[in-house]
mmCIF file of C-alpha atoms in Angstrom:
data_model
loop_
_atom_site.group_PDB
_atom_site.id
_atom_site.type_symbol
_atom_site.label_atom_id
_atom_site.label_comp_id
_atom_site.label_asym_id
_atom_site.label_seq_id
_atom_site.Cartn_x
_atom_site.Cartn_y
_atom_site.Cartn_z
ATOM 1 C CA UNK A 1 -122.171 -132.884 -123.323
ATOM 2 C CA UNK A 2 -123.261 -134.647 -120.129
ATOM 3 C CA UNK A 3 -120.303 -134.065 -117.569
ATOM 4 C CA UNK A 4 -119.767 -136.149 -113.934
ATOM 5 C CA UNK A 5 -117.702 -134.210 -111.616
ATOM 6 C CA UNK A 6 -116.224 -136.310 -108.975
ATOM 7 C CA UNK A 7 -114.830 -133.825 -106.148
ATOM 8 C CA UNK A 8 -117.289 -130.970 -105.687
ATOM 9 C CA UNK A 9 -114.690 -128.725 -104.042
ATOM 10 C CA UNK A 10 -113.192 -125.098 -104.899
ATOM 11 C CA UNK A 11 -111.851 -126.901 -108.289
ATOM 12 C CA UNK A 12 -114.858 -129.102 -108.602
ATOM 13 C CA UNK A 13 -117.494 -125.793 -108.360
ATOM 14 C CA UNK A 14 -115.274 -123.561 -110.654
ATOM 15 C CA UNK A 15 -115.232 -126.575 -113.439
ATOM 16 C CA UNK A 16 -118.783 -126.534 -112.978
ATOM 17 C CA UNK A 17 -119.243 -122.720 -113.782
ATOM 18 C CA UNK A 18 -117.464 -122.851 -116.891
ATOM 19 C CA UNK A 19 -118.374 -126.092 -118.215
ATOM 20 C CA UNK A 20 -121.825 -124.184 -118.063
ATOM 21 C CA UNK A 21 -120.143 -121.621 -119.751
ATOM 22 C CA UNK A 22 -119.517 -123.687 -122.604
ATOM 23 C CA UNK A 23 -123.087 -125.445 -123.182
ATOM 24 C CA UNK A 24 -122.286 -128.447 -120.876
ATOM 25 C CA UNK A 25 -124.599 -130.346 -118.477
ATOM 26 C CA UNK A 26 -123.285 -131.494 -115.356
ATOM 27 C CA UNK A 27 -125.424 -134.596 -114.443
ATOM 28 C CA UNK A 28 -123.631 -135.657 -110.921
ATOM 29 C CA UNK A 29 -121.856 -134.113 -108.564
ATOM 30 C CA UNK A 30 -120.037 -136.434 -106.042
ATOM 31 C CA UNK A 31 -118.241 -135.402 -103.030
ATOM 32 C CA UNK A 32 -118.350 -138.241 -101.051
ATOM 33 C CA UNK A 33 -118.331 -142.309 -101.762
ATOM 34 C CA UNK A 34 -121.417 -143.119 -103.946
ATOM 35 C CA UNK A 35 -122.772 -146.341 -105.413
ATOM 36 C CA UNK A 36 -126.180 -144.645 -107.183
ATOM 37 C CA UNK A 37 -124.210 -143.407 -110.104
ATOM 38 C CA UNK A 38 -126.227 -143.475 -113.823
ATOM 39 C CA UNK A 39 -122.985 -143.526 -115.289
ATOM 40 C CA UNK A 40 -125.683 -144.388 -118.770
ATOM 41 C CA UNK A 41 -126.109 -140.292 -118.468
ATOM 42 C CA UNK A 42 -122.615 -139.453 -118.438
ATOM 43 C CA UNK A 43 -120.414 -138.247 -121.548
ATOM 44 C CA UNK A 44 -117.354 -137.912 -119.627
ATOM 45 C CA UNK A 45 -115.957 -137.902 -116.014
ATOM 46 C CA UNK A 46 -113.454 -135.335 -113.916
ATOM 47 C CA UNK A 47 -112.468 -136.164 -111.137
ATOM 48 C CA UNK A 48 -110.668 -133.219 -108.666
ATOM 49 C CA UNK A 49 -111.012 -135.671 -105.533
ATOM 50 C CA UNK A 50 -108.944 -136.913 -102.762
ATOM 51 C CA UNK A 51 -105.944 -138.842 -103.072
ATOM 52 C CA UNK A 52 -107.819 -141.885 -101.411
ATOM 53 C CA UNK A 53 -110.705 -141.522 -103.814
ATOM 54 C CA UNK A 54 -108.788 -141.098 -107.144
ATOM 55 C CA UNK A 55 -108.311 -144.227 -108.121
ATOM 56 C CA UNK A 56 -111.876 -145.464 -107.242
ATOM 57 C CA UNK A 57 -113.208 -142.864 -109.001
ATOM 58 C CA UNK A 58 -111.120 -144.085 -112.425
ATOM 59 C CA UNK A 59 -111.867 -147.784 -111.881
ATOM 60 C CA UNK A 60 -115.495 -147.157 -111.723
ATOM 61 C CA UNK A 61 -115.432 -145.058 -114.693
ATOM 62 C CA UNK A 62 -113.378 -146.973 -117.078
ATOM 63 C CA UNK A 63 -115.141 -150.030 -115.847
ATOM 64 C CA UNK A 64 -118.319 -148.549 -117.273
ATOM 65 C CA UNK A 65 -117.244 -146.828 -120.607
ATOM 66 C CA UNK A 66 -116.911 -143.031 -119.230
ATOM 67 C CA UNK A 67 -114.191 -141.578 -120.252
ATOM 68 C CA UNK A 68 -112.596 -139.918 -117.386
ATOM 69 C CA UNK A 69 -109.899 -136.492 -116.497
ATOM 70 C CA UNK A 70 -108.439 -136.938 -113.404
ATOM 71 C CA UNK A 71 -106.388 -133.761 -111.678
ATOM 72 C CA UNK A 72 -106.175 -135.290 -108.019
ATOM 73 C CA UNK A 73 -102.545 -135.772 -107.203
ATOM 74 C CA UNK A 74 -101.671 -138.082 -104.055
ATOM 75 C CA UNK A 75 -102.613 -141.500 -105.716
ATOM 76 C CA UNK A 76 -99.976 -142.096 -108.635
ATOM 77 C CA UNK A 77 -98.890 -145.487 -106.950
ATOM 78 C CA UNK A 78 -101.524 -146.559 -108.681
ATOM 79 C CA UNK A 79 -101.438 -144.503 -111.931
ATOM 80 C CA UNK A 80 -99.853 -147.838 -113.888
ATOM 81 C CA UNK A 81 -103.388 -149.886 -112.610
ATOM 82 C CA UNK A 82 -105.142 -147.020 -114.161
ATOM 83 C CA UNK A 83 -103.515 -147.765 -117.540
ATOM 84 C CA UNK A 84 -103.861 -151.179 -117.613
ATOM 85 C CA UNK A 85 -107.606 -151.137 -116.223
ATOM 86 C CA UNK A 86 -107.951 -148.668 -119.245
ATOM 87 C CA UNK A 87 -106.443 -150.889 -122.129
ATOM 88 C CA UNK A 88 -108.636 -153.858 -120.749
ATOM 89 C CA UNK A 89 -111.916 -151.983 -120.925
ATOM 90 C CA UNK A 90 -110.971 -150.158 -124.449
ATOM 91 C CA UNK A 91 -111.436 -146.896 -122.395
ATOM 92 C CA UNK A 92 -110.462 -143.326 -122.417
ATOM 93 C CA UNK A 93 -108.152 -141.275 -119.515
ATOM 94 C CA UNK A 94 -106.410 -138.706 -119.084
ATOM 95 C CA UNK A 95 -104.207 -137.727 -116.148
ATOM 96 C CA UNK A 96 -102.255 -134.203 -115.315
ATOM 97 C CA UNK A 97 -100.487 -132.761 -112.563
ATOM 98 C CA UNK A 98 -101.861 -129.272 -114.077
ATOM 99 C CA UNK A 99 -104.833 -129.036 -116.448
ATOM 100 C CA UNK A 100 -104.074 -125.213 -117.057
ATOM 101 C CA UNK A 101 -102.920 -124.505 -120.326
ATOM 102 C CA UNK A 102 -100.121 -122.082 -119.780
ATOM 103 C CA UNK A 103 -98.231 -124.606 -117.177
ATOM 104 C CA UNK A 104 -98.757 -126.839 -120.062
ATOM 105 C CA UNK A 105 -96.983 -124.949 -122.042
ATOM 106 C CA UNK A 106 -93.842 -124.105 -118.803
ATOM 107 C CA UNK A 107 -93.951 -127.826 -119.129
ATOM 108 C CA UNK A 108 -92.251 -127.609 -122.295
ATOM 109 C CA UNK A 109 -90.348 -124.630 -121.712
ATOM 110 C CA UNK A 110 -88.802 -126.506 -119.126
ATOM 111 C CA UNK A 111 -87.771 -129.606 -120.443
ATOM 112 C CA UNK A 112 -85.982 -127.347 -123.202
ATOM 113 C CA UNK A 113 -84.031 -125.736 -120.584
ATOM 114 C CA UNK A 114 -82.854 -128.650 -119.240
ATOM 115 C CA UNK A 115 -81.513 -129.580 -122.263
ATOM 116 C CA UNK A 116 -79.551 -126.584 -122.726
ATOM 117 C CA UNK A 117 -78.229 -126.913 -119.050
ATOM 118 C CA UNK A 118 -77.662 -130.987 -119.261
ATOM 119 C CA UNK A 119 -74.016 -129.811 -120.008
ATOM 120 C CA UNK A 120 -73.278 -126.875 -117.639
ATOM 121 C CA UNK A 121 -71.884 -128.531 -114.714
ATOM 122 C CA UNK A 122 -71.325 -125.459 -112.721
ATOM 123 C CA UNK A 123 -75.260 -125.131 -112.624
ATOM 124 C CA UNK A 124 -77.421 -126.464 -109.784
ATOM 125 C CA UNK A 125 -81.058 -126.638 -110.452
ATOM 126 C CA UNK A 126 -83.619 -126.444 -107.229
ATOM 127 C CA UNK A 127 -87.291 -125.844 -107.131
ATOM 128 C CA UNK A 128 -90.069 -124.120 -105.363
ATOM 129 C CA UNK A 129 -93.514 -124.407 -105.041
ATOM 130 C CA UNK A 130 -96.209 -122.518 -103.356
ATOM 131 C CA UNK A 131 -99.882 -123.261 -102.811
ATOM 132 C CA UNK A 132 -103.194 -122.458 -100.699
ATOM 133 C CA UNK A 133 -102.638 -123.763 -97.239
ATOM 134 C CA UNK A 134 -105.836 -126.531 -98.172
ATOM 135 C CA UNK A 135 -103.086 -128.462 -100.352
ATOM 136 C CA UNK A 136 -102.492 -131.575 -98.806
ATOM 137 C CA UNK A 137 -99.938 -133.102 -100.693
ATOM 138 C CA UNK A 138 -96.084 -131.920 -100.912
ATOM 139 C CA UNK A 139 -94.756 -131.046 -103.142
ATOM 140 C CA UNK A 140 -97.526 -130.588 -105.643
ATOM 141 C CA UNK A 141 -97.778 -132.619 -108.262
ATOM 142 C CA UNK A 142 -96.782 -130.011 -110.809
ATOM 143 C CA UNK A 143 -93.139 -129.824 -108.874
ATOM 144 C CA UNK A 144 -93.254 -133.545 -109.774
ATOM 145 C CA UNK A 145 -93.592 -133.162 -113.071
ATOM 146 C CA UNK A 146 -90.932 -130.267 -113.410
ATOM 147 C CA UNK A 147 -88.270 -132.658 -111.620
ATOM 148 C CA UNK A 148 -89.393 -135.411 -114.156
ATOM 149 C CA UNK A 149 -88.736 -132.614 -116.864
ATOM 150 C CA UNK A 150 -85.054 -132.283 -115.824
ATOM 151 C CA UNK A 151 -84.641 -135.352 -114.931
ATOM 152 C CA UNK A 152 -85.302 -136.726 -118.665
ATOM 153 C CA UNK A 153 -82.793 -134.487 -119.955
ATOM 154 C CA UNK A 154 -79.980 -134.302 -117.521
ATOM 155 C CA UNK A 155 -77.653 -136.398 -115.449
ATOM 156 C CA UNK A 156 -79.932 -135.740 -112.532
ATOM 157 C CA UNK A 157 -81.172 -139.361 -110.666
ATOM 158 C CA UNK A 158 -83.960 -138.082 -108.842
ATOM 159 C CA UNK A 159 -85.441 -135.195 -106.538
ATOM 160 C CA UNK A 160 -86.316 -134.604 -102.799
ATOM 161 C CA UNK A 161 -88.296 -132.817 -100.618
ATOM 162 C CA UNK A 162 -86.032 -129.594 -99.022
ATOM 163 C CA UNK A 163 -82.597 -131.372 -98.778
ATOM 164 C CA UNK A 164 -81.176 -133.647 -101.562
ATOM 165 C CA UNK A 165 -77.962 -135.254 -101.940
ATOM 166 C CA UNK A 166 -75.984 -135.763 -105.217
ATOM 167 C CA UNK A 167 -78.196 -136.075 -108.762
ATOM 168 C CA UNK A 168 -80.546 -135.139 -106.766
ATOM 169 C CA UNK A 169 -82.870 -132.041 -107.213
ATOM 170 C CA UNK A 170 -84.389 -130.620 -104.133
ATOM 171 C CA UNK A 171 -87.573 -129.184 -103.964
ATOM 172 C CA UNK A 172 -89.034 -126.342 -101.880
ATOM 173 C CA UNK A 173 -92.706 -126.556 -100.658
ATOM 174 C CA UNK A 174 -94.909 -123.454 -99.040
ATOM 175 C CA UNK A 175 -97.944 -123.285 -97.523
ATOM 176 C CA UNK A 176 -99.762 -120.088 -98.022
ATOM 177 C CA UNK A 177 -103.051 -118.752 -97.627
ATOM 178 C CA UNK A 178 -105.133 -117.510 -101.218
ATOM 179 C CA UNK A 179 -102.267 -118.414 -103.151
ATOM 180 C CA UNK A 180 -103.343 -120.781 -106.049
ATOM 181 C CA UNK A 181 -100.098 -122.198 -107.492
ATOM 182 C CA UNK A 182 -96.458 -121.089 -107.763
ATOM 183 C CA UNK A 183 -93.519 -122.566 -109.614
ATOM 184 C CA UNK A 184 -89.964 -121.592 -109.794
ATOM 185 C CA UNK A 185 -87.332 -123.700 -111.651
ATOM 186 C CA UNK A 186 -83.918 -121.707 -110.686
ATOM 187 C CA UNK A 187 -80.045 -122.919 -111.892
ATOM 188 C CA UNK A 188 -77.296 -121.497 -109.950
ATOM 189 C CA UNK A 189 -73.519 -120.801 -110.433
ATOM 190 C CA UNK A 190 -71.065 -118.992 -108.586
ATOM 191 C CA UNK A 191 -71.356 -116.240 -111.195
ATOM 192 C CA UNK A 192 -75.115 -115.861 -112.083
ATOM 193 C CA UNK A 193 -78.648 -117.355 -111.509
ATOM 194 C CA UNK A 194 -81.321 -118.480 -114.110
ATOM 195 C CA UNK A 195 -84.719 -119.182 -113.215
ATOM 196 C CA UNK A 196 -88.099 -119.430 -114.670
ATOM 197 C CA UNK A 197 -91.198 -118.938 -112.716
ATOM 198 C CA UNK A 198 -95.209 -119.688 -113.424
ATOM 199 C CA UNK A 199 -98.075 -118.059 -111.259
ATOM 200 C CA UNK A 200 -101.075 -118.282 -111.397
ATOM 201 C CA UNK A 201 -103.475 -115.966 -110.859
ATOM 202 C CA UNK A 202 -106.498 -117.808 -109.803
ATOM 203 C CA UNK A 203 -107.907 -121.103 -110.257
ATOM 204 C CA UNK A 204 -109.994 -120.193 -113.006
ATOM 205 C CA UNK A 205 -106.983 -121.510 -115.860
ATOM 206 C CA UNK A 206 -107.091 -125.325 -113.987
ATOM 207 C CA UNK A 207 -110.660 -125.568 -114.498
ATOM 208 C CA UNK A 208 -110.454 -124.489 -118.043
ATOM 209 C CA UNK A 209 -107.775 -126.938 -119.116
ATOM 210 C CA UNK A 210 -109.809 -129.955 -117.299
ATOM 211 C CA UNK A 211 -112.969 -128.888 -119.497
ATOM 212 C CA UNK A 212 -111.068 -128.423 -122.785
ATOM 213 C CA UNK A 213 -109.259 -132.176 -121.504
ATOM 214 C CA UNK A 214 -113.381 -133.502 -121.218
ATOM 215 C CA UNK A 215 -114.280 -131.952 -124.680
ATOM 216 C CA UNK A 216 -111.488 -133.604 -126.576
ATOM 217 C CA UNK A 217 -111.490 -137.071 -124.709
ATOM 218 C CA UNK A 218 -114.590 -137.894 -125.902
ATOM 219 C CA UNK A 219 -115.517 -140.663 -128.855
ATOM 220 C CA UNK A 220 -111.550 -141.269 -127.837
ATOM 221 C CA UNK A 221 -109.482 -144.253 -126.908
ATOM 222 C CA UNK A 222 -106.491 -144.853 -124.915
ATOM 223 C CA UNK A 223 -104.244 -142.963 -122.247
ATOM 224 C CA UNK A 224 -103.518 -139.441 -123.336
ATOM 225 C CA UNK A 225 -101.457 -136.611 -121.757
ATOM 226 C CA UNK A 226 -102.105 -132.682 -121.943
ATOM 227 C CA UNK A 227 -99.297 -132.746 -124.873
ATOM 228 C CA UNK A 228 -102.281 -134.911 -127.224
ATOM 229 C CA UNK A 229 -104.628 -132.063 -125.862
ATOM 230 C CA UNK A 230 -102.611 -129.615 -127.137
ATOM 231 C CA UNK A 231 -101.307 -131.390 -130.043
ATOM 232 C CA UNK A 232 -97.558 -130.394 -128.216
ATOM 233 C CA UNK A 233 -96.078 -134.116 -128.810
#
């Protein structure tokens, strides 16, 4: 399979070494803004960019029949334009917060504890997230998708960075060095704690979900989540 990777970062060079792994041929690698793309070579796109090049990067993809996995987080103002630009051009696309498989999987875990807790009103649920000081975005996208969890199943309106007010869940977000990507859903009461925590342990588990995302997109159509990946819905 003939893979594009848009981003040629940390993410972008460890998706390369296992896509390699698994019999793959990356035919581009595009770090910066380019307009000499063959996208007739390419099987399908990912795209571990910049917030500001994101959405590009989709348009251009879906505009010429690549199917495309995006990871970058930052740009989901325009996440509905990527569906619709999708449906018009009969394409394929996925997008995740997290590509690796076993925050998949906390996903889920999650948004089953939630709706144990929707009716323990002495709870209070609050995040935390930690990543590499190179994350530019807070909180991560992953602590996004947590807070969407609970919000789905709970009273809860909404969440905010550090402080939040009522229905609201506040989230934590650390900066620290070598540190790939922590998450920490806690509930507290007067009279006990419970929490549930994902780390991971390199970046190596990201890059693996994107690749396994690529593999199964293709001869696809329509907007799919990690749940179709992993046949979770």
């Amino acid at each position: 399979m003939n893979i594009a990777l848009f981003g040629y970062g940390k993410m972008g060079k460890m998706i390369e070494k296992i896509a390699i792994k698994r019999n793959h041929i990356i035919v581009a690698k595009i770090d910066l803004d380019a307009t000499d793309i063959n996208f007739s070579d390419i099987d399908v796109a990912i795209d571990f960019s910049m917030p500001n090049a994101a959405f590009g990067n989709i348009k251009n993809c879906l505009e010429h029949n690549v199917p495309i996995i995006s990871g970058t987080t930052g740009w989901l103002q325009d996440y509905q334009k990527a569906v619709e630009l999708c449906k018009k051009n009969n394409g394929a696309f996925i997008y995740a917060s997290n590509f690796s498989l076993g925050v998949n999987l906390f996903f889920e875990l999650n948004s089953y504890l939630a709706k144990l807790m929707a009716s323990q009103d002495q709870y209070s649920v609050a995040m935390e997230e930690i990543h590499h000081t190179q994350k530019l975005d807070a909180p991560s996208g992953t602590a996004i998708t947590l807070a969407e969890g609970v919000i789905d199943n709970t009273d809860y309106a909404n969440w905010k960075l550090d402080s939040a007010g009522d229905r609201e869940i506040p989230i934590t977000a650390k900066r620290i060095a070598d540190t790939p990507g922590t998450h920490t859903v806690s509930y507290e009461s007067e009279v006990d704690s419970i929490e549930i925590k994902h780390t991971a342990h390199n970046r190596e588990g990201f890059a693996l979900g994107a690749v396994i995302a690529a593999e199964w997109i293709v001869r696809k159509t329509g907007v799919f989540t990690m749940k179709d990946v992993l046949n979770l819905s």
